[in-house]
Amino acid sequence: MIAKIAAELGPWAWWVLGVVLLTLEVLMPGVFLVWIGVAAVLTGALSLLLWEAGWWVWQVQWLVFAALSIAAVLVGRRLVARNEKRTDEPFLNQRGQSLIGRTATLEQPIAEGRGRIRLDDTMWNVQGPDLPVGTRVRVVASSGRDLTVEPV
């Protein structure tokens, strides 16, 4: 039954599958379906060339598609990784991480491991050893909205 369906669809079925996958990538971007879509289009191109060959049955086509998909994903990941650009703002949208290393004065004492500091115009919850108000502290870590501090 599958062989009959594959024969009726012809080599254009791979092109249709490729276009569907590429369209899904546009609708749901994630840079993954694009590589499988490229593999489907390449399998379609091979099918156009080899359709009359007796050995080019649907099982071989699926194996070629699987191999091309794996190869395309691996090549695509390398291309994307190579094109990642370094930025002068590595902690953009990671405000807590950007505060590591800064010093401040405790606005509220650290009691039972919790206190508050003011950095710029924001009050931050801090964790650290118990310290009195007015102690200078350095931010050493950030976890979510809390900062971890130690005395300077």
PDB file of C-alpha atoms in Angstrom:
ATOM      1  CA  MET A   1       0.000   0.000   0.000  1.00  0.00           C
ATOM      2  CA  ILE A   2       2.780   2.454   0.912  1.00  0.00           C
ATOM      3  CA  ALA A   3       4.639   1.611  -2.307  1.00  0.00           C
ATOM      4  CA  LYS A   4       1.472   2.380  -4.315  1.00  0.00           C
ATOM      5  CA  ILE A   5       0.992   5.732  -2.558  1.00  0.00           C
ATOM      6  CA  ALA A   6       4.665   6.655  -3.050  1.00  0.00           C
ATOM      7  CA  ALA A   7       4.447   5.750  -6.751  1.00  0.00           C
ATOM      8  CA  GLU A   8       1.295   7.808  -7.217  1.00  0.00           C
ATOM      9  CA  LEU A   9       2.688  10.861  -5.466  1.00  0.00           C
ATOM     10  CA  GLY A  10       5.888  10.837  -7.453  1.00  0.00           C
ATOM     11  CA  PRO A  11       9.013  12.835  -6.720  1.00  0.00           C
ATOM     12  CA  TRP A  12       6.980  16.006  -6.139  1.00  0.00           C
ATOM     13  CA  ALA A  13       5.828  14.704  -2.769  1.00  0.00           C
ATOM     14  CA  TRP A  14       9.283  15.504  -1.383  1.00  0.00           C
ATOM     15  CA  TRP A  15       9.050  19.044  -2.715  1.00  0.00           C
ATOM     16  CA  VAL A  16       5.651  19.473  -1.083  1.00  0.00           C
ATOM     17  CA  LEU A  17       6.972  18.095   2.221  1.00  0.00           C
ATOM     18  CA  GLY A  18       9.945  20.464   2.005  1.00  0.00           C
ATOM     19  CA  VAL A  19       7.739  23.490   1.364  1.00  0.00           C
ATOM     20  CA  VAL A  20       5.415  22.492   4.225  1.00  0.00           C
ATOM     21  CA  LEU A  21       8.365  22.167   6.619  1.00  0.00           C
ATOM     22  CA  LEU A  22       9.860  25.482   5.504  1.00  0.00           C
ATOM     23  CA  THR A  23       6.462  27.156   5.931  1.00  0.00           C
ATOM     24  CA  LEU A  24       6.145  25.683   9.424  1.00  0.00           C
ATOM     25  CA  GLU A  25       9.577  27.114  10.226  1.00  0.00           C
ATOM     26  CA  VAL A  26       8.330  30.569   9.220  1.00  0.00           C
ATOM     27  CA  LEU A  27       5.209  30.165  11.364  1.00  0.00           C
ATOM     28  CA  MET A  28       7.056  28.625  14.335  1.00  0.00           C
ATOM     29  CA  PRO A  29      10.640  29.877  14.158  1.00  0.00           C
ATOM     30  CA  GLY A  30      13.229  27.779  15.905  1.00  0.00           C
ATOM     31  CA  VAL A  31      15.829  27.174  13.180  1.00  0.00           C
ATOM     32  CA  PHE A  32      15.267  23.444  13.221  1.00  0.00           C
ATOM     33  CA  LEU A  33      12.558  22.607  10.700  1.00  0.00           C
ATOM     34  CA  VAL A  34      14.423  24.607   8.082  1.00  0.00           C
ATOM     35  CA  TRP A  35      17.176  21.975   7.951  1.00  0.00           C
ATOM     36  CA  ILE A  36      14.725  19.095   7.656  1.00  0.00           C
ATOM     37  CA  GLY A  37      12.862  21.060   4.975  1.00  0.00           C
ATOM     38  CA  VAL A  38      16.116  21.499   3.065  1.00  0.00           C
ATOM     39  CA  ALA A  39      16.703  17.738   3.339  1.00  0.00           C
ATOM     40  CA  ALA A  40      13.224  17.078   1.921  1.00  0.00           C
ATOM     41  CA  VAL A  41      13.839  19.444  -1.004  1.00  0.00           C
ATOM     42  CA  LEU A  42      17.196  17.748  -1.697  1.00  0.00           C
ATOM     43  CA  THR A  43      15.522  14.346  -1.572  1.00  0.00           C
ATOM     44  CA  GLY A  44      12.962  15.676  -4.055  1.00  0.00           C
ATOM     45  CA  ALA A  45      15.742  16.822  -6.375  1.00  0.00           C
ATOM     46  CA  LEU A  46      17.355  13.381  -6.179  1.00  0.00           C
ATOM     47  CA  SER A  47      13.978  11.792  -6.822  1.00  0.00           C
ATOM     48  CA  LEU A  48      13.544  13.838  -9.991  1.00  0.00           C
ATOM     49  CA  LEU A  49      16.892  12.512 -11.214  1.00  0.00           C
ATOM     50  CA  LEU A  50      16.525   8.908 -10.051  1.00  0.00           C
ATOM     51  CA  TRP A  51      12.779   8.274 -10.306  1.00  0.00           C
ATOM     52  CA  GLU A  52      13.090   5.765 -13.110  1.00  0.00           C
ATOM     53  CA  ALA A  53      15.905   3.815 -11.418  1.00  0.00           C
ATOM     54  CA  GLY A  54      14.694   0.452 -10.225  1.00  0.00           C
ATOM     55  CA  TRP A  55      16.459   0.710  -6.897  1.00  0.00           C
ATOM     56  CA  TRP A  56      15.007   4.144  -6.014  1.00  0.00           C
ATOM     57  CA  VAL A  57      12.074   2.719  -4.021  1.00  0.00           C
ATOM     58  CA  TRP A  58      10.309   4.519  -1.204  1.00  0.00           C
ATOM     59  CA  GLN A  59      12.413   2.768   1.468  1.00  0.00           C
ATOM     60  CA  VAL A  60      15.630   4.080  -0.096  1.00  0.00           C
ATOM     61  CA  GLN A  61      14.101   7.529  -0.423  1.00  0.00           C
ATOM     62  CA  TRP A  62      13.251   7.612   3.298  1.00  0.00           C
ATOM     63  CA  LEU A  63      16.743   6.438   4.228  1.00  0.00           C
ATOM     64  CA  VAL A  64      18.254   9.154   2.034  1.00  0.00           C
ATOM     65  CA  PHE A  65      15.893  11.701   3.579  1.00  0.00           C
ATOM     66  CA  ALA A  66      16.887  10.615   7.107  1.00  0.00           C
ATOM     67  CA  ALA A  67      20.597  10.805   6.278  1.00  0.00           C
ATOM     68  CA  LEU A  68      20.213  14.193   4.596  1.00  0.00           C
ATOM     69  CA  SER A  69      18.194  15.481   7.566  1.00  0.00           C
ATOM     70  CA  ILE A  70      20.911  14.505  10.018  1.00  0.00           C
ATOM     71  CA  ALA A  71      23.616  15.977   7.796  1.00  0.00           C
ATOM     72  CA  ALA A  72      21.650  19.201   7.259  1.00  0.00           C
ATOM     73  CA  VAL A  73      21.015  19.642  10.994  1.00  0.00           C
ATOM     74  CA  LEU A  74      24.701  19.108  11.825  1.00  0.00           C
ATOM     75  CA  VAL A  75      25.880  21.494   9.106  1.00  0.00           C
ATOM     76  CA  GLY A  76      23.208  24.026  10.045  1.00  0.00           C
ATOM     77  CA  ARG A  77      24.190  23.980  13.722  1.00  0.00           C
ATOM     78  CA  ARG A  78      27.796  24.666  12.763  1.00  0.00           C
ATOM     79  CA  LEU A  79      26.781  27.525  10.503  1.00  0.00           C
ATOM     80  CA  VAL A  80      24.602  29.101  13.166  1.00  0.00           C
ATOM     81  CA  ALA A  81      27.252  28.665  15.879  1.00  0.00           C
ATOM     82  CA  ARG A  82      29.917  30.226  13.658  1.00  0.00           C
ATOM     83  CA  ASN A  83      27.747  33.282  12.942  1.00  0.00           C
ATOM     84  CA  GLU A  84      27.017  34.125  16.574  1.00  0.00           C
ATOM     85  CA  LYS A  85      28.235  37.638  17.162  1.00  0.00           C
ATOM     86  CA  ARG A  86      30.002  38.829  20.264  1.00  0.00           C
ATOM     87  CA  THR A  87      28.247  41.718  21.901  1.00  0.00           C
ATOM     88  CA  ASP A  88      29.461  44.653  23.930  1.00  0.00           C
ATOM     89  CA  GLU A  89      26.437  44.119  26.220  1.00  0.00           C
ATOM     90  CA  PRO A  90      26.710  40.457  27.285  1.00  0.00           C
ATOM     91  CA  PHE A  91      24.297  40.907  30.209  1.00  0.00           C
ATOM     92  CA  LEU A  92      21.592  42.746  28.302  1.00  0.00           C
ATOM     93  CA  ASN A  93      18.244  41.655  29.785  1.00  0.00           C
ATOM     94  CA  GLN A  94      20.132  39.943  32.643  1.00  0.00           C
ATOM     95  CA  ARG A  95      20.232  42.826  35.066  1.00  0.00           C
ATOM     96  CA  GLY A  96      21.124  40.761  38.116  1.00  0.00           C
ATOM     97  CA  GLN A  97      24.161  39.263  36.354  1.00  0.00           C
ATOM     98  CA  SER A  98      25.333  42.731  35.346  1.00  0.00           C
ATOM     99  CA  LEU A  99      25.494  43.772  39.009  1.00  0.00           C
ATOM    100  CA  ILE A 100      28.074  41.162  40.032  1.00  0.00           C
ATOM    101  CA  GLY A 101      31.176  42.907  41.319  1.00  0.00           C
ATOM    102  CA  ARG A 102      29.408  46.143  42.258  1.00  0.00           C
ATOM    103  CA  THR A 103      29.581  47.474  45.792  1.00  0.00           C
ATOM    104  CA  ALA A 104      26.835  49.090  47.828  1.00  0.00           C
ATOM    105  CA  THR A 105      25.887  50.030  51.372  1.00  0.00           C
ATOM    106  CA  LEU A 106      23.268  48.022  53.241  1.00  0.00           C
ATOM    107  CA  GLU A 107      19.996  49.959  53.524  1.00  0.00           C
ATOM    108  CA  GLN A 108      18.483  47.298  55.778  1.00  0.00           C
ATOM    109  CA  PRO A 109      20.552  44.956  57.937  1.00  0.00           C
ATOM    110  CA  ILE A 110      21.069  41.396  56.860  1.00  0.00           C
ATOM    111  CA  ALA A 111      19.265  39.428  59.558  1.00  0.00           C
ATOM    112  CA  GLU A 112      18.776  35.686  59.309  1.00  0.00           C
ATOM    113  CA  GLY A 113      20.514  35.802  55.933  1.00  0.00           C
ATOM    114  CA  ARG A 114      18.229  38.427  54.309  1.00  0.00           C
ATOM    115  CA  GLY A 115      18.576  42.193  53.821  1.00  0.00           C
ATOM    116  CA  ARG A 116      18.338  45.019  51.240  1.00  0.00           C
ATOM    117  CA  ILE A 117      20.693  47.283  49.327  1.00  0.00           C
ATOM    118  CA  ARG A 118      20.181  50.165  46.923  1.00  0.00           C
ATOM    119  CA  LEU A 119      21.975  50.058  43.577  1.00  0.00           C
ATOM    120  CA  ASP A 120      21.332  53.034  41.342  1.00  0.00           C
ATOM    121  CA  ASP A 121      17.590  53.654  41.692  1.00  0.00           C
ATOM    122  CA  THR A 122      16.530  50.133  42.689  1.00  0.00           C
ATOM    123  CA  MET A 123      16.248  48.350  46.017  1.00  0.00           C
ATOM    124  CA  TRP A 124      17.482  44.758  45.836  1.00  0.00           C
ATOM    125  CA  ASN A 125      16.893  41.844  48.194  1.00  0.00           C
ATOM    126  CA  VAL A 126      20.202  40.367  49.270  1.00  0.00           C
ATOM    127  CA  GLN A 127      21.392  37.183  50.914  1.00  0.00           C
ATOM    128  CA  GLY A 128      24.545  36.827  52.937  1.00  0.00           C
ATOM    129  CA  PRO A 129      26.006  36.743  56.414  1.00  0.00           C
ATOM    130  CA  ASP A 130      24.276  38.807  59.086  1.00  0.00           C
ATOM    131  CA  LEU A 131      25.582  42.403  58.879  1.00  0.00           C
ATOM    132  CA  PRO A 132      24.427  45.768  60.322  1.00  0.00           C
ATOM    133  CA  VAL A 133      23.015  48.722  58.362  1.00  0.00           C
ATOM    134  CA  GLY A 134      25.681  50.833  56.643  1.00  0.00           C
ATOM    135  CA  THR A 135      28.079  47.947  55.955  1.00  0.00           C
ATOM    136  CA  ARG A 136      29.755  48.047  52.546  1.00  0.00           C
ATOM    137  CA  VAL A 137      29.071  44.842  50.606  1.00  0.00           C
ATOM    138  CA  ARG A 138      30.051  43.461  47.209  1.00  0.00           C
ATOM    139  CA  VAL A 139      27.621  41.546  44.987  1.00  0.00           C
ATOM    140  CA  VAL A 140      29.113  38.099  44.299  1.00  0.00           C
ATOM    141  CA  ALA A 141      26.193  36.251  42.666  1.00  0.00           C
ATOM    142  CA  SER A 142      22.697  36.670  41.323  1.00  0.00           C
ATOM    143  CA  SER A 143      19.860  34.163  41.437  1.00  0.00           C
ATOM    144  CA  GLY A 144      16.616  35.401  40.006  1.00  0.00           C
ATOM    145  CA  ARG A 145      15.701  38.627  41.786  1.00  0.00           C
ATOM    146  CA  ASP A 146      17.974  38.094  44.802  1.00  0.00           C
ATOM    147  CA  LEU A 147      21.630  39.051  45.017  1.00  0.00           C
ATOM    148  CA  THR A 148      24.237  37.315  47.138  1.00  0.00           C
ATOM    149  CA  VAL A 149      26.643  39.677  48.891  1.00  0.00           C
ATOM    150  CA  GLU A 150      29.729  39.537  51.078  1.00  0.00           C
ATOM    151  CA  PRO A 151      31.323  42.264  53.189  1.00  0.00           C
ATOM    152  CA  VAL A 152      34.022  44.316  51.476  1.00  0.00           C
TER     153      VAL A 152
END
